[in-house]
Amino acid sequence: MNAISPIIAPVDTAPLRHFVRRLAELIDSVRHQHEILASGSALLARLVAIDGWLPDDYAEPSATRYQQYLLHCDSRERFSVVSFVWAPGQATPIHDHRVWGLVGVLRGAERVQRYRRLDDGSLVPSGEEVLLEVGKVDAVGPDIGDLHRVANGRSDGPSVSIHVYGGNIGAVERATYAADGTPKRFISGYANRVLPNIWDQP
Ligand code: FE2
């Protein structure tokens, strides 16, 4: 007798499709980065307020390191949307972005520590560490402070956050930093080779 595979219904990715459309319209319609950050934060807050639209393949943690899955890249590389998936204990080094960025928490929590540069070039924490819970959105970028370190805010399970950047972030040449300010060049790439199909509409 043949085994019968369970039929797994695909998740409805419409919220992500709508978000991508709205963000493209926003970028078409405004001139200044602060307008993108303000209105884009509201759009992202709406996206992460409701779970259930992210396919499981893009929420899969790895024991090796945090995962950055590309969900969508604008055809003109004006923005990209990624899911960050953190296992307990995982964190980034201090790093920059070189483009604007928005961080929204979909599951679990994310800890964010900003940094600033002293005259001698070294980096020190700027303000208190922030714990971003589900539904919360934070912003980074060259105009508003571009250095931070991000970690899973949960010690008992994975967390998933949705990040949006003002470029094709996996291809942006940027840097991680030691505490003394020494930069190390990196291009992050993405963990996935295929994208979720968000355009298959009923
Ligand atoms: Fe970052």
mmCIF file of C-alpha atoms and ligand atoms in Angstrom:
data_model
loop_
_atom_site.group_PDB
_atom_site.id
_atom_site.type_symbol
_atom_site.label_atom_id
_atom_site.label_comp_id
_atom_site.label_asym_id
_atom_site.label_seq_id
_atom_site.Cartn_x
_atom_site.Cartn_y
_atom_site.Cartn_z
ATOM 1 C CA MET A 1 0.000 0.000 0.000
ATOM 2 C CA ASN A 2 1.328 3.393 -0.902
ATOM 3 C CA ALA A 3 1.888 5.822 1.911
ATOM 4 C CA ILE A 4 -0.294 8.877 1.576
ATOM 5 C CA SER A 5 1.534 12.131 2.051
ATOM 6 C CA PRO A 6 -0.295 14.652 4.143
ATOM 7 C CA ILE A 7 -1.488 17.621 2.148
ATOM 8 C CA ILE A 8 -0.045 20.758 3.654
ATOM 9 C CA ALA A 9 -1.929 23.864 2.666
ATOM 10 C CA PRO A 10 0.398 26.701 1.673
ATOM 11 C CA VAL A 11 0.243 29.752 3.890
ATOM 12 C CA ASP A 12 -1.472 32.815 2.490
ATOM 13 C CA THR A 13 1.368 35.210 1.685
ATOM 14 C CA ALA A 14 -1.012 38.043 0.712
ATOM 15 C CA PRO A 15 0.089 40.268 3.655
ATOM 16 C CA LEU A 16 3.680 40.188 2.372
ATOM 17 C CA ARG A 17 2.541 40.889 -1.200
ATOM 18 C CA HIS A 18 0.491 43.856 -0.012
ATOM 19 C CA PHE A 19 3.415 45.128 2.062
ATOM 20 C CA VAL A 20 5.775 44.960 -0.925
ATOM 21 C CA ARG A 21 3.303 46.864 -3.093
ATOM 22 C CA ARG A 22 2.666 49.553 -0.477
ATOM 23 C CA LEU A 23 6.375 50.015 0.157
ATOM 24 C CA ALA A 24 7.110 50.392 -3.579
ATOM 25 C CA GLU A 25 4.314 52.973 -3.825
ATOM 26 C CA LEU A 26 5.728 54.796 -0.814
ATOM 27 C CA ILE A 27 9.234 54.912 -2.272
ATOM 28 C CA ASP A 28 7.779 56.163 -5.571
ATOM 29 C CA SER A 29 5.922 58.954 -3.825
ATOM 30 C CA VAL A 30 8.370 60.462 -1.315
ATOM 31 C CA ARG A 31 11.699 62.228 -1.598
ATOM 32 C CA HIS A 32 13.251 62.020 1.838
ATOM 33 C CA GLN A 33 14.531 59.056 3.769
ATOM 34 C CA HIS A 34 12.816 60.165 6.981
ATOM 35 C CA GLU A 35 9.447 59.896 5.207
ATOM 36 C CA ILE A 36 10.262 56.350 4.111
ATOM 37 C CA LEU A 37 11.285 55.455 7.659
ATOM 38 C CA ALA A 38 8.184 56.994 9.228
ATOM 39 C CA SER A 39 5.587 55.616 6.821
ATOM 40 C CA GLY A 40 7.539 52.398 6.215
ATOM 41 C CA SER A 41 7.594 51.749 9.982
ATOM 42 C CA ALA A 42 3.811 51.937 10.050
ATOM 43 C CA LEU A 43 3.546 49.515 7.124
ATOM 44 C CA LEU A 44 5.991 47.086 8.738
ATOM 45 C CA ALA A 45 4.194 47.330 12.107
ATOM 46 C CA ARG A 46 1.008 46.286 10.338
ATOM 47 C CA LEU A 47 2.792 43.356 8.641
ATOM 48 C CA VAL A 48 4.283 41.937 11.849
ATOM 49 C CA ALA A 49 1.141 42.541 13.923
ATOM 50 C CA ILE A 50 -0.349 39.383 12.421
ATOM 51 C CA ASP A 51 1.451 36.052 12.057
ATOM 52 C CA GLY A 52 0.577 33.244 9.649
ATOM 53 C CA TRP A 53 1.846 34.554 6.296
ATOM 54 C CA LEU A 54 5.526 33.511 6.454
ATOM 55 C CA PRO A 55 6.194 30.091 4.850
ATOM 56 C CA ASP A 56 7.989 27.700 7.244
ATOM 57 C CA ASP A 57 11.049 27.417 4.979
ATOM 58 C CA TYR A 58 11.847 31.059 5.781
ATOM 59 C CA ALA A 59 11.450 30.668 9.538
ATOM 60 C CA GLU A 60 13.843 27.756 9.934
ATOM 61 C CA PRO A 61 16.632 28.347 12.479
ATOM 62 C CA SER A 62 20.095 26.872 12.102
ATOM 63 C CA ALA A 63 22.248 25.649 14.984
ATOM 64 C CA THR A 64 25.279 27.109 13.187
ATOM 65 C CA ARG A 65 24.359 30.786 12.933
ATOM 66 C CA TYR A 66 21.425 33.166 12.544
ATOM 67 C CA GLN A 67 19.743 32.925 9.150
ATOM 68 C CA GLN A 68 18.919 35.748 6.765
ATOM 69 C CA TYR A 69 16.358 34.653 4.167
ATOM 70 C CA LEU A 70 15.494 36.903 1.239
ATOM 71 C CA LEU A 71 11.690 37.196 0.921
ATOM 72 C CA HIS A 72 11.587 39.830 -1.811
ATOM 73 C CA CYS A 73 13.920 42.196 -3.642
ATOM 74 C CA ASP A 74 12.589 45.164 -5.578
ATOM 75 C CA SER A 75 13.366 44.825 -9.305
ATOM 76 C CA ARG A 76 15.382 48.050 -9.132
ATOM 77 C CA GLU A 77 17.027 47.011 -5.859
ATOM 78 C CA ARG A 78 15.520 50.038 -4.112
ATOM 79 C CA PHE A 79 14.550 47.809 -1.185
ATOM 80 C CA SER A 80 14.678 44.232 0.042
ATOM 81 C CA VAL A 81 12.650 42.315 2.611
ATOM 82 C CA VAL A 82 14.271 39.533 4.628
ATOM 83 C CA SER A 83 13.403 37.274 7.541
ATOM 84 C CA PHE A 84 16.020 36.970 10.266
ATOM 85 C CA VAL A 85 15.750 33.735 12.206
ATOM 86 C CA TRP A 86 17.554 33.414 15.504
ATOM 87 C CA ALA A 87 18.193 30.302 17.577
ATOM 88 C CA PRO A 88 18.768 30.902 21.304
ATOM 89 C CA GLY A 89 22.111 32.564 22.001
ATOM 90 C CA GLN A 90 22.678 33.819 18.443
ATOM 91 C CA ALA A 91 23.729 37.402 17.797
ATOM 92 C CA THR A 92 25.354 39.535 15.140
ATOM 93 C CA PRO A 93 28.666 41.304 15.622
ATOM 94 C CA ILE A 94 28.550 45.117 15.716
ATOM 95 C CA HIS A 95 27.819 46.078 12.110
ATOM 96 C CA ASP A 96 26.605 48.830 9.813
ATOM 97 C CA HIS A 97 24.181 48.820 6.875
ATOM 98 C CA ARG A 98 25.071 51.810 4.622
ATOM 99 C CA VAL A 99 21.361 52.025 3.679
ATOM 100 C CA TRP A 100 18.208 52.702 5.707
ATOM 101 C CA GLY A 101 16.737 49.739 7.553
ATOM 102 C CA LEU A 102 13.587 48.790 9.452
ATOM 103 C CA VAL A 103 13.359 45.907 11.921
ATOM 104 C CA GLY A 104 10.004 44.408 12.930
ATOM 105 C CA VAL A 105 9.548 41.454 15.277
ATOM 106 C CA LEU A 106 7.193 38.702 14.092
ATOM 107 C CA ARG A 107 7.891 35.995 16.708
ATOM 108 C CA GLY A 108 9.798 35.994 19.969
ATOM 109 C CA ALA A 109 11.900 39.089 20.608
ATOM 110 C CA GLU A 110 15.046 40.825 19.408
ATOM 111 C CA ARG A 111 17.636 42.641 21.546
ATOM 112 C CA VAL A 112 19.184 45.706 19.943
ATOM 113 C CA GLN A 113 22.190 47.638 21.216
ATOM 114 C CA ARG A 114 23.177 50.748 19.312
ATOM 115 C CA TYR A 115 26.797 51.991 19.202
ATOM 116 C CA ARG A 116 28.502 55.301 18.597
ATOM 117 C CA ARG A 117 32.057 56.153 17.643
ATOM 118 C CA LEU A 118 34.377 58.094 19.935
ATOM 119 C CA ASP A 119 37.040 60.510 18.670
ATOM 120 C CA ASP A 120 39.703 57.803 18.977
ATOM 121 C CA GLY A 121 37.644 55.603 16.617
ATOM 122 C CA SER A 122 36.524 53.093 19.226
ATOM 123 C CA LEU A 123 32.869 52.111 19.574
ATOM 124 C CA VAL A 124 30.825 52.385 22.760
ATOM 125 C CA PRO A 125 27.183 51.548 23.489
ATOM 126 C CA SER A 126 24.788 54.385 22.705
ATOM 127 C CA GLY A 127 21.866 54.290 25.106
ATOM 128 C CA GLU A 128 20.406 51.261 26.801
ATOM 129 C CA GLU A 129 19.889 47.931 25.114
ATOM 130 C CA VAL A 130 16.339 47.719 23.767
ATOM 131 C CA LEU A 131 14.190 44.594 23.852
ATOM 132 C CA LEU A 132 11.884 44.596 20.842
ATOM 133 C CA GLU A 133 8.843 42.387 21.397
ATOM 134 C CA VAL A 134 6.377 41.040 18.823
ATOM 135 C CA GLY A 135 4.851 43.818 16.740
ATOM 136 C CA LYS A 136 7.542 46.391 17.579
ATOM 137 C CA VAL A 137 9.575 48.184 14.888
ATOM 138 C CA ASP A 138 13.005 49.848 15.064
ATOM 139 C CA ALA A 139 14.937 51.840 12.461
ATOM 140 C CA VAL A 140 18.617 52.208 11.531
ATOM 141 C CA GLY A 141 20.504 54.031 8.824
ATOM 142 C CA PRO A 142 23.321 56.402 7.977
ATOM 143 C CA ASP A 143 21.196 59.446 8.880
ATOM 144 C CA ILE A 144 19.911 58.213 12.238
ATOM 145 C CA GLY A 145 22.664 55.945 13.587
ATOM 146 C CA ASP A 146 23.855 52.987 11.561
ATOM 147 C CA LEU A 147 25.828 50.906 14.063
ATOM 148 C CA HIS A 148 24.220 48.230 16.155
ATOM 149 C CA ARG A 149 24.432 44.700 17.443
ATOM 150 C CA VAL A 150 21.334 42.490 17.340
ATOM 151 C CA ALA A 151 20.580 39.264 19.208
ATOM 152 C CA ASN A 152 17.778 36.825 19.894
ATOM 153 C CA GLY A 153 15.775 38.267 22.773
ATOM 154 C CA ARG A 154 14.616 34.827 23.852
ATOM 155 C CA SER A 155 16.766 32.216 25.571
ATOM 156 C CA ASP A 156 14.131 29.474 25.353
ATOM 157 C CA GLY A 157 13.372 29.335 21.632
ATOM 158 C CA PRO A 158 13.823 30.843 18.190
ATOM 159 C CA SER A 159 12.796 34.366 17.232
ATOM 160 C CA VAL A 160 11.856 35.668 13.798
ATOM 161 C CA SER A 161 12.095 39.280 12.707
ATOM 162 C CA ILE A 162 11.284 40.919 9.393
ATOM 163 C CA HIS A 163 13.850 43.445 8.181
ATOM 164 C CA VAL A 164 13.493 45.883 5.313
ATOM 165 C CA TYR A 165 16.441 47.743 3.802
ATOM 166 C CA GLY A 166 16.905 50.521 1.287
ATOM 167 C CA GLY A 167 18.861 48.317 -1.124
ATOM 168 C CA ASN A 168 19.588 44.695 -1.946
ATOM 169 C CA ILE A 169 21.053 44.160 1.511
ATOM 170 C CA GLY A 170 22.612 40.766 0.758
ATOM 171 C CA ALA A 171 24.765 42.429 -1.903
ATOM 172 C CA VAL A 172 25.708 45.631 -0.051
ATOM 173 C CA GLU A 173 29.377 45.901 0.845
ATOM 174 C CA ARG A 174 29.508 46.962 4.488
ATOM 175 C CA ALA A 175 31.430 46.163 7.662
ATOM 176 C CA THR A 176 31.441 44.485 11.023
ATOM 177 C CA TYR A 177 33.457 46.149 13.774
ATOM 178 C CA ALA A 178 35.622 45.151 16.703
ATOM 179 C CA ALA A 179 35.103 47.189 19.898
ATOM 180 C CA ASP A 180 38.229 49.246 19.080
ATOM 181 C CA GLY A 181 36.486 50.303 15.840
ATOM 182 C CA THR A 182 38.521 48.130 13.479
ATOM 183 C CA PRO A 183 36.274 47.363 10.479
ATOM 184 C CA LYS A 184 36.061 44.061 8.677
ATOM 185 C CA ARG A 185 34.466 44.128 5.209
ATOM 186 C CA PHE A 186 31.525 41.813 4.593
ATOM 187 C CA ILE A 187 28.749 41.118 2.104
ATOM 188 C CA SER A 188 26.091 39.067 3.844
ATOM 189 C CA GLY A 189 24.431 37.207 0.970
ATOM 190 C CA TYR A 190 21.312 35.194 1.781
ATOM 191 C CA ALA A 191 20.696 31.750 3.285
ATOM 192 C CA ASN A 192 18.137 30.722 0.633
ATOM 193 C CA ARG A 193 18.528 29.906 -3.071
ATOM 194 C CA VAL A 194 14.813 30.172 -3.923
ATOM 195 C CA LEU A 195 12.190 32.765 -3.037
ATOM 196 C CA PRO A 196 8.674 32.374 -1.662
ATOM 197 C CA ASN A 197 6.029 32.690 -4.365
ATOM 198 C CA ILE A 198 3.996 35.649 -3.128
ATOM 199 C CA TRP A 199 2.362 36.320 -6.521
ATOM 200 C CA ASP A 200 0.186 33.221 -6.916
ATOM 201 C CA GLN A 201 -3.193 34.818 -6.287
ATOM 202 C CA PRO A 202 -6.546 33.024 -6.127
HETATM 203 FE FE FE2 B 1 21.563 45.322 11.455
#
